[in-house]
C-alpha positions as a printed NumPy array, in Angstrom:
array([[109.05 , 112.409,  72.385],
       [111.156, 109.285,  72.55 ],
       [108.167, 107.557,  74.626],
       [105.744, 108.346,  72.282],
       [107.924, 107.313,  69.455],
       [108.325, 103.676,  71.665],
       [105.003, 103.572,  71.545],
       [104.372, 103.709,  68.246],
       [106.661, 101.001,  67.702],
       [105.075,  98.906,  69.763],
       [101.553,  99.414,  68.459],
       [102.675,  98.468,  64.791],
       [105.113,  95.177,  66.472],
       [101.177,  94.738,  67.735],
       [ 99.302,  94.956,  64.473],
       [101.659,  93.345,  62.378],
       [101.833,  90.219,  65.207],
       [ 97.245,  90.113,  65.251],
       [ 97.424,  90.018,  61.178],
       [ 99.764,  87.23 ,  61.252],
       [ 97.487,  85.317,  63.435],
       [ 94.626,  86.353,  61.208],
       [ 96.333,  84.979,  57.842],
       [ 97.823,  81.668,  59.501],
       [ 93.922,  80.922,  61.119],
       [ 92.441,  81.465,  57.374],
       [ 95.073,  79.025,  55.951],
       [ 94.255,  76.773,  58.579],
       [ 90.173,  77.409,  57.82 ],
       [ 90.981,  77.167,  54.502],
       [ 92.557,  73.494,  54.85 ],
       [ 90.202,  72.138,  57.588],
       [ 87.421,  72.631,  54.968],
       [ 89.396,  71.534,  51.855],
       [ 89.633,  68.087,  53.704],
       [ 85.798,  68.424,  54.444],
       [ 85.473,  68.724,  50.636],
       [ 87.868,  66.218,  49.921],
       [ 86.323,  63.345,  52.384],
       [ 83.229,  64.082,  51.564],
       [ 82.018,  61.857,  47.962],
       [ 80.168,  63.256,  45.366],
       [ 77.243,  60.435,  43.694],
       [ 77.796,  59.737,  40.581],
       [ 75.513,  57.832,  38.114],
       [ 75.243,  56.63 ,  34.354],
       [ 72.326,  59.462,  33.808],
       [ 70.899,  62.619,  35.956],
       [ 68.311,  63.934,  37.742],
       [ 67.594,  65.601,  33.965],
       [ 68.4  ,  62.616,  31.38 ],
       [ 67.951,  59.095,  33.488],
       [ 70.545,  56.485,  32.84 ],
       [ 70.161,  54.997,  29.186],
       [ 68.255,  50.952,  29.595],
       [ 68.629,  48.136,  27.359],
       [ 65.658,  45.192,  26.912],
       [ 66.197,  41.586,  25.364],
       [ 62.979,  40.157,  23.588],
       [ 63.473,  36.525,  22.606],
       [ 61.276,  36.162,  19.614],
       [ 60.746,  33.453,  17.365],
       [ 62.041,  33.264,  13.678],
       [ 59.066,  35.558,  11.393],
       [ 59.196,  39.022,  13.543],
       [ 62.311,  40.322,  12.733],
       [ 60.532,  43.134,  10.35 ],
       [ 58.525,  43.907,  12.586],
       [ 59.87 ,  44.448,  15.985],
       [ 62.983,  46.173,  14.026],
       [ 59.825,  49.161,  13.486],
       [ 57.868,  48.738,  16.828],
       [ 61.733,  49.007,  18.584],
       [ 62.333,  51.925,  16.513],
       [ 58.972,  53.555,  17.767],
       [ 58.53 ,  52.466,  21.029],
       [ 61.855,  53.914,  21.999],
       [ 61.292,  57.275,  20.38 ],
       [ 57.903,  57.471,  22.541],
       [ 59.708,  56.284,  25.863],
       [ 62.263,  59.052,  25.316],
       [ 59.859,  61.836,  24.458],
       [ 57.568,  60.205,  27.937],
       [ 60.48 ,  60.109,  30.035],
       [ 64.055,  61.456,  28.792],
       [ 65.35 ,  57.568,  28.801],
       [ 66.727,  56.38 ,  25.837],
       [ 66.37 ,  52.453,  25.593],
       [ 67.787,  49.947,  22.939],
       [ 66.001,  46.994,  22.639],
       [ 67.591,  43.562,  21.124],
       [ 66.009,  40.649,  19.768],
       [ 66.994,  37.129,  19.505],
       [ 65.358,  35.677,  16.651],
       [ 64.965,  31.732,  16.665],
       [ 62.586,  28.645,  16.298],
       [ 59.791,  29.394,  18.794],
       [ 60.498,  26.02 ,  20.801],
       [ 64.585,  26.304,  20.603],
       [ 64.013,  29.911,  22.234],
       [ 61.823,  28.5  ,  24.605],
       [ 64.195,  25.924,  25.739],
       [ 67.203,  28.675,  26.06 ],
       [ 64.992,  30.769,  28.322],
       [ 63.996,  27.812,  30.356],
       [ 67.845,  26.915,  31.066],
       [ 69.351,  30.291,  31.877],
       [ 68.889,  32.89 ,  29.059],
       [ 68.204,  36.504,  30.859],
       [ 65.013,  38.156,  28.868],
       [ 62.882,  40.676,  29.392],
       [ 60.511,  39.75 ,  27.087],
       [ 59.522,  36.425,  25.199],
       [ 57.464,  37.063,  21.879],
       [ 56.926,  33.436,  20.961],
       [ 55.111,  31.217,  18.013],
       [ 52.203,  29.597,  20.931],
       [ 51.18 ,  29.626,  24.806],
       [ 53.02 ,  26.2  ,  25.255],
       [ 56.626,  27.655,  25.063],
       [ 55.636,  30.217,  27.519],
       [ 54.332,  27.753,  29.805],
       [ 57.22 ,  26.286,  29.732],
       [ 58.931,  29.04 ,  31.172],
       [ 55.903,  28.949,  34.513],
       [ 57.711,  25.336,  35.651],
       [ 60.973,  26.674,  36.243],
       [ 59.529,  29.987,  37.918],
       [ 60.69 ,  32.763,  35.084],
       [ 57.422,  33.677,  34.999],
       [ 53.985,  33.431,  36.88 ],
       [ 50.889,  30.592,  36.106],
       [ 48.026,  33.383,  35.319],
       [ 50.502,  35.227,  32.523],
       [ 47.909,  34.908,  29.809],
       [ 45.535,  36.948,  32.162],
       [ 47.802,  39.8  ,  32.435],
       [ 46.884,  41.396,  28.988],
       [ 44.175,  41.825,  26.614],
       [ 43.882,  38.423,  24.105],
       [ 45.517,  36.113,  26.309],
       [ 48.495,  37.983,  26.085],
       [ 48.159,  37.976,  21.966],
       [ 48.746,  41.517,  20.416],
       [ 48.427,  39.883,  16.888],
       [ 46.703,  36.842,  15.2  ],
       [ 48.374,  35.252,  11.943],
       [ 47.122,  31.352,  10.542],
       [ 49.036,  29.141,   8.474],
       [ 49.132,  29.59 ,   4.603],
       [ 50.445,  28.375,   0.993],
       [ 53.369,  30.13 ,  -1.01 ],
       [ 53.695,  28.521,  -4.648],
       [ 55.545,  30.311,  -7.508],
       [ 54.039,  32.938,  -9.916],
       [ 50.896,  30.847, -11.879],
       [ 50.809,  28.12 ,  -9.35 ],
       [ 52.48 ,  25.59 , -11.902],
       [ 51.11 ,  22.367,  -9.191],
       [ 48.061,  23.524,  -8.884],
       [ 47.661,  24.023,  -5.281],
       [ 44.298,  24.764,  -3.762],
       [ 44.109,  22.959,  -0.22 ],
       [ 45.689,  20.22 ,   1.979],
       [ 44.685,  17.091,  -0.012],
       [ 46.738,  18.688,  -2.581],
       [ 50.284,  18.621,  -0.44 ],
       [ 49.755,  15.   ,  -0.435],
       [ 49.665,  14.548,  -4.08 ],
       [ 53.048,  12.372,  -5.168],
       [ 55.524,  14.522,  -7.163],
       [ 54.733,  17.8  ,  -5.286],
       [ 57.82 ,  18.995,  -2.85 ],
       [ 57.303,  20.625,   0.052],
       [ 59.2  ,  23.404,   1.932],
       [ 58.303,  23.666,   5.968],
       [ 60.286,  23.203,   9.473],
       [ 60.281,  20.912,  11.874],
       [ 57.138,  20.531,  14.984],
       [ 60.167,  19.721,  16.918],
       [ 61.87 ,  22.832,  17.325],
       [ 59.904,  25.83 ,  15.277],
       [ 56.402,  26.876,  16.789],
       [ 55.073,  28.086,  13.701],
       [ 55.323,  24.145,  12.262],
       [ 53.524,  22.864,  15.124],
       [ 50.314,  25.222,  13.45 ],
       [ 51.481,  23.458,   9.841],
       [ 50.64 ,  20.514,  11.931],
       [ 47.385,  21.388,  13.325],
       [ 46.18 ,  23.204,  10.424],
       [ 46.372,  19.557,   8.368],
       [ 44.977,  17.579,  11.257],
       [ 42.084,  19.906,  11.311],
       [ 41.449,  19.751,   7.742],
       [ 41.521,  15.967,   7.757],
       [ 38.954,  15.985,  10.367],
       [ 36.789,  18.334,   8.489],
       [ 37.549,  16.153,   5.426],
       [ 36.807,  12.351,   6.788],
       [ 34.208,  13.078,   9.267],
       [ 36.429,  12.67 ,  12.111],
       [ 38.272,   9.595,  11.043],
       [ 41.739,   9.417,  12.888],
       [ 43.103,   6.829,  10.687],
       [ 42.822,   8.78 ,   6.97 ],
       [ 43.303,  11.546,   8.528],
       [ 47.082,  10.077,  10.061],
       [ 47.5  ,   8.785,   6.621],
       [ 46.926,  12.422,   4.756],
       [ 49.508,  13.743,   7.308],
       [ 51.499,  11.433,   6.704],
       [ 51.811,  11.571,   2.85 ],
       [ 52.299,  15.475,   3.37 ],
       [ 55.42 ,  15.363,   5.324],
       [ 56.445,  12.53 ,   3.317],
       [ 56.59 ,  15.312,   0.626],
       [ 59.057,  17.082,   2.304],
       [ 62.623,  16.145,   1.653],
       [ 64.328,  18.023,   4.789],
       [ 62.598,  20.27 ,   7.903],
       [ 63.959,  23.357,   8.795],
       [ 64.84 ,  24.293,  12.689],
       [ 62.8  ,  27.746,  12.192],
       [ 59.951,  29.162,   9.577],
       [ 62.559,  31.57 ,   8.504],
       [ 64.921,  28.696,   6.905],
       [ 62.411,  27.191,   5.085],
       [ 61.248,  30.436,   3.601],
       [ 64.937,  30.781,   2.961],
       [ 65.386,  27.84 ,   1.065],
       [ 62.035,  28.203,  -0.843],
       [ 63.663,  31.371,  -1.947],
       [ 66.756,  29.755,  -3.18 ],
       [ 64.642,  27.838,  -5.891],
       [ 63.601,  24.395,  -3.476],
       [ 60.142,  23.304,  -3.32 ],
       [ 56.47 ,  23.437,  -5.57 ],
       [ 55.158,  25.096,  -1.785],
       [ 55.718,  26.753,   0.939],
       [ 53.585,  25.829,   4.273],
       [ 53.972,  29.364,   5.772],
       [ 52.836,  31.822,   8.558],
       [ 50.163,  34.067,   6.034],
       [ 52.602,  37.328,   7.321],
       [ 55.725,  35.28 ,   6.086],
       [ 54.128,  34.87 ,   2.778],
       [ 52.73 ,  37.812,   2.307],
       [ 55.7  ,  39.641,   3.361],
       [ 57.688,  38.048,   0.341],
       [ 54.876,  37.863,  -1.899],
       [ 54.534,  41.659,  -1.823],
       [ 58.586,  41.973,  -1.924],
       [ 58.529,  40.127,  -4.665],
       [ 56.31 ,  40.436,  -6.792],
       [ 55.653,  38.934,  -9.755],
       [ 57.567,  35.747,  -8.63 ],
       [ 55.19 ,  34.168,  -5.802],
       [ 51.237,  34.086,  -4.749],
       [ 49.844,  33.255,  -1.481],
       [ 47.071,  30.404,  -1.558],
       [ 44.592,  30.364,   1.185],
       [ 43.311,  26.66 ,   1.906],
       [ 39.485,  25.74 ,   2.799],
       [ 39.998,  25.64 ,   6.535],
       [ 43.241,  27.005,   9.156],
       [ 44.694,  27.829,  12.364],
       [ 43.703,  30.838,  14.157],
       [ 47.38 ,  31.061,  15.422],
       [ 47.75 ,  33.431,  18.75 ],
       [ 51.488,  34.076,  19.114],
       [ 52.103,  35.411,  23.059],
       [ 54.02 ,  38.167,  24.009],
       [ 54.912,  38.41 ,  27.844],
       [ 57.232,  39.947,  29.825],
       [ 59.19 ,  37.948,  32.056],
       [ 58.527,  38.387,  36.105],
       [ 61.59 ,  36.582,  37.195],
       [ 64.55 ,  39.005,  35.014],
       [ 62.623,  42.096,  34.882],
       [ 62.858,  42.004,  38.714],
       [ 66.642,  41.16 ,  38.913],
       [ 67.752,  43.566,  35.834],
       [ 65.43 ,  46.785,  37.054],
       [ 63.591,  46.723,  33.941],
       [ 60.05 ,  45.781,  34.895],
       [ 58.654,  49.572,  34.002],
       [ 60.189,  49.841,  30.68 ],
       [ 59.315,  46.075,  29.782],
       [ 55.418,  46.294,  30.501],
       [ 55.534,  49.469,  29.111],
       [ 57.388,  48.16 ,  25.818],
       [ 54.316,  44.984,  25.404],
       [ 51.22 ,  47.512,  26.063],
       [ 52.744,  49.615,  23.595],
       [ 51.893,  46.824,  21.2  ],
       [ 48.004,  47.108,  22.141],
       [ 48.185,  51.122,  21.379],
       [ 46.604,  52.215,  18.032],
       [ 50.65 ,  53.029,  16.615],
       [ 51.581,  49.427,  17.662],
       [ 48.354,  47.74 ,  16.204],
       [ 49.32 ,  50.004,  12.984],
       [ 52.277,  48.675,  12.764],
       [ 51.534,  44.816,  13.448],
       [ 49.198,  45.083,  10.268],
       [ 51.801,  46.855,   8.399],
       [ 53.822,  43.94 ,   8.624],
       [ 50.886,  41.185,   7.57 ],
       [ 49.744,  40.556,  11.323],
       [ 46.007,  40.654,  12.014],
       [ 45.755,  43.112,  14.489],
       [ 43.333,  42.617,  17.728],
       [ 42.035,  45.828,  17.116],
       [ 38.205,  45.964,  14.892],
       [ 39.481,  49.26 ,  13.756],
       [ 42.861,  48.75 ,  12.227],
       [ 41.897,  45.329,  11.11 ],
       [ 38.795,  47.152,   9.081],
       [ 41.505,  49.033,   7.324],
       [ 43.331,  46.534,   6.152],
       [ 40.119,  44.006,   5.594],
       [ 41.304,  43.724,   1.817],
       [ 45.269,  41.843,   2.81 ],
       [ 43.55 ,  38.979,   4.91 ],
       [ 41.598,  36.43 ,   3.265],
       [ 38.35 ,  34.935,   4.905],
       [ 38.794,  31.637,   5.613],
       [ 37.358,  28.994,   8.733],
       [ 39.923,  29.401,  11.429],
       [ 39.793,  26.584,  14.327],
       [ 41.643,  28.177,  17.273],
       [ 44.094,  25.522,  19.907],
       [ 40.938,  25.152,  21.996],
       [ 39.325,  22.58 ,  19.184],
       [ 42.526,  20.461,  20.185],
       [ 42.011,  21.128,  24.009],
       [ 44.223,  23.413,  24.646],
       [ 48.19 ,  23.456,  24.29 ],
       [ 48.859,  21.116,  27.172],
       [ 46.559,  18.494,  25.929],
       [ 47.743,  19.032,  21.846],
       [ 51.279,  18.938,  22.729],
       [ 51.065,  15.651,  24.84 ],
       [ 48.966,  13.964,  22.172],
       [ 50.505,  15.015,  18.924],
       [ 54.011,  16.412,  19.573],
       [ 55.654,  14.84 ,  22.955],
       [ 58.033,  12.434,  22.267],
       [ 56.346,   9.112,  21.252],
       [ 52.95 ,  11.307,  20.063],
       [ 51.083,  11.246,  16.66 ],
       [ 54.066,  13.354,  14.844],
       [ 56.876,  10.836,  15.884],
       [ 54.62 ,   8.171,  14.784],
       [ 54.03 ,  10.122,  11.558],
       [ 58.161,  10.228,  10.706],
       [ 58.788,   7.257,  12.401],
       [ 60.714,   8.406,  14.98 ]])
């Protein structure tokens, strides 16, 4: 009896000892693989495999589009999230088409340029933002929307303002910015010199001289189109020498106080819109950018351009709206051979404008 008693003992001493091995291996399991855990990194990222990380885009515009990219942002990111679970904010710099130009050419980081002409994008090709054959890239040479240069006088058109010879009349004040820095005032520009053309058969000299009495008539030149709308607004000025969506903008907003006047003969003005190789590639934004400027060409974005007094590219939205754009002769930058050639003749320092001020 005792030896069978012993062992018992023993078998228990031997149970109890195996369990103890069993519980100190599982803590030791148990810490080998909480170190395993521990070491090992989990990715984290601004978004998920389900909702990617949110994206913002910078469009450097000139000084007339704030109205409307504040609506094509507002849609084109509400389609982009619905597409693809991204939300995107997109900012815009608003500015005189050539001073924007200038900013993006030394340094500023833009997705997108939206400017007043093809010059201040070219611009941009000599300091390798973006590529030589941009205006190929897109439908219109890169132009979603057409606009031409137009009159604003006050309600009853107290001056009597019907075309270009009349700007020159003495006693009549005009409101416009300055070739030098706004894109939409190198049109103003071109818009005269065609009409003088038209007007004296070609003759450089009276045609000069009509220019010349027109800016003579204006006591001060904004930087941007905006300001001098601005300042028309404030009470200066018999007329306004505007982009036709500026004034029809404010001749709709306020009504009653101004009417647009349509001269004999205009601009067909093509503002660009581009996305820019060089930042789209460093920022990661290259989908969302070309994505943001076709948008633009859709049926929505063509709405929208003529909502906002744009002539749209397309026949079928412009049909719609036939009755808000006047008919008028529209000479396009080709009749001045191109931008290159116009800008070296009549707006490079020492050209026909500087000549025109005297400076």
């Amino acid at each position: 009896m005792v030896l069978a008693h012993n062992r018992f003992v023993i078998s228990l001493a031997a149970v109890a000892y195996a369990a103890a091995w069993i519980v100190l291996a599982a803590v030791l399991l148990g810490a080998i693989a909480g170190c395993e855990r521990a070491s090992t990194p989990v990715p984290t990222t601004a978004g998920s495999q389900s909702q990617p990380a949110a994206i913002e885009l910078l469009n450097v515009s000139y000084d007339p589009t704030v109205e409307l990219y504040a609506d094509v942002n507002k849609a084109f990111a509400a389609q982009w999230l619905a597409k693809t679970g991204q939300t995107v904010k997109i900012n815009v710099s608003h500015g005189g088409s050539g001073k924007q130009a200038r900013a993006l050419a030394t340094g500023l980081q833009a997705d997108v340029a939206s400017l007043a002409l093809g010059y201040d994008i070219d611009e941009l090709v000599k300091v390798d933002v973006i590529g030589k054959e941009w205006q190929a890239k897109l439908p219109h040479n890169s132009s979603p929307y057409v606009s031409t240069i137009v009159f604003l006088v006050r309600k009853g058109n107290p001056r009597g303002i019907k075309d270009w010879s009349d700007l020159a009349r003495q006693n009549t004040e005009i409101v416009m910015p300055d070739p030098r820095t706004s894109g939409g005032a190198r049109w103003n520009y071109l818009a005269a010199y065609a009409f003088g053309q038209k007007k004296f058969a070609g003759d450089e000299a009276k045609t000069l001289e009509l220019i010349k009495k027109i800016y003579a008539n204006a006591k001060s030149l904004d930087s941007g189109a905006r300001g001098s709308t601005a300042r028309f607004q404030r009470g200066e000025g018999d007329v306004l020498v505007s982009w036709e969506n500026e004034a029809l903008l404010l001749a709709t907003k306020k009504s009653g106080e101004y009417q647009v006047v349509v001269p004999s003969i205009s601009v067909r003005a093509e503002p660009p819109v581009t996305v820019l190789d060089k930042w789209v590639k460093e920022r990661g934004t290259a989908a969302v950018a070309e994505a943001y400027v076709n948008f633009l060409y859709t049926p929505e974005g063509q709405e929208l351009i003529a909502k906002h007094f744009y002539r749209p590219q397309d026949a079928g939205v412009l049909a719609r709206y036939h009755t808000q754009f006047q008919k008028l002769q529209l000479v396009g930058i080709e009749a001045f051979g191109g931008w290159q050639k116009a800008h070296a003749e009549h707006f490079a320092s020492g050209g026909k404008f500087d000549g025109i001020v005297g400076k």
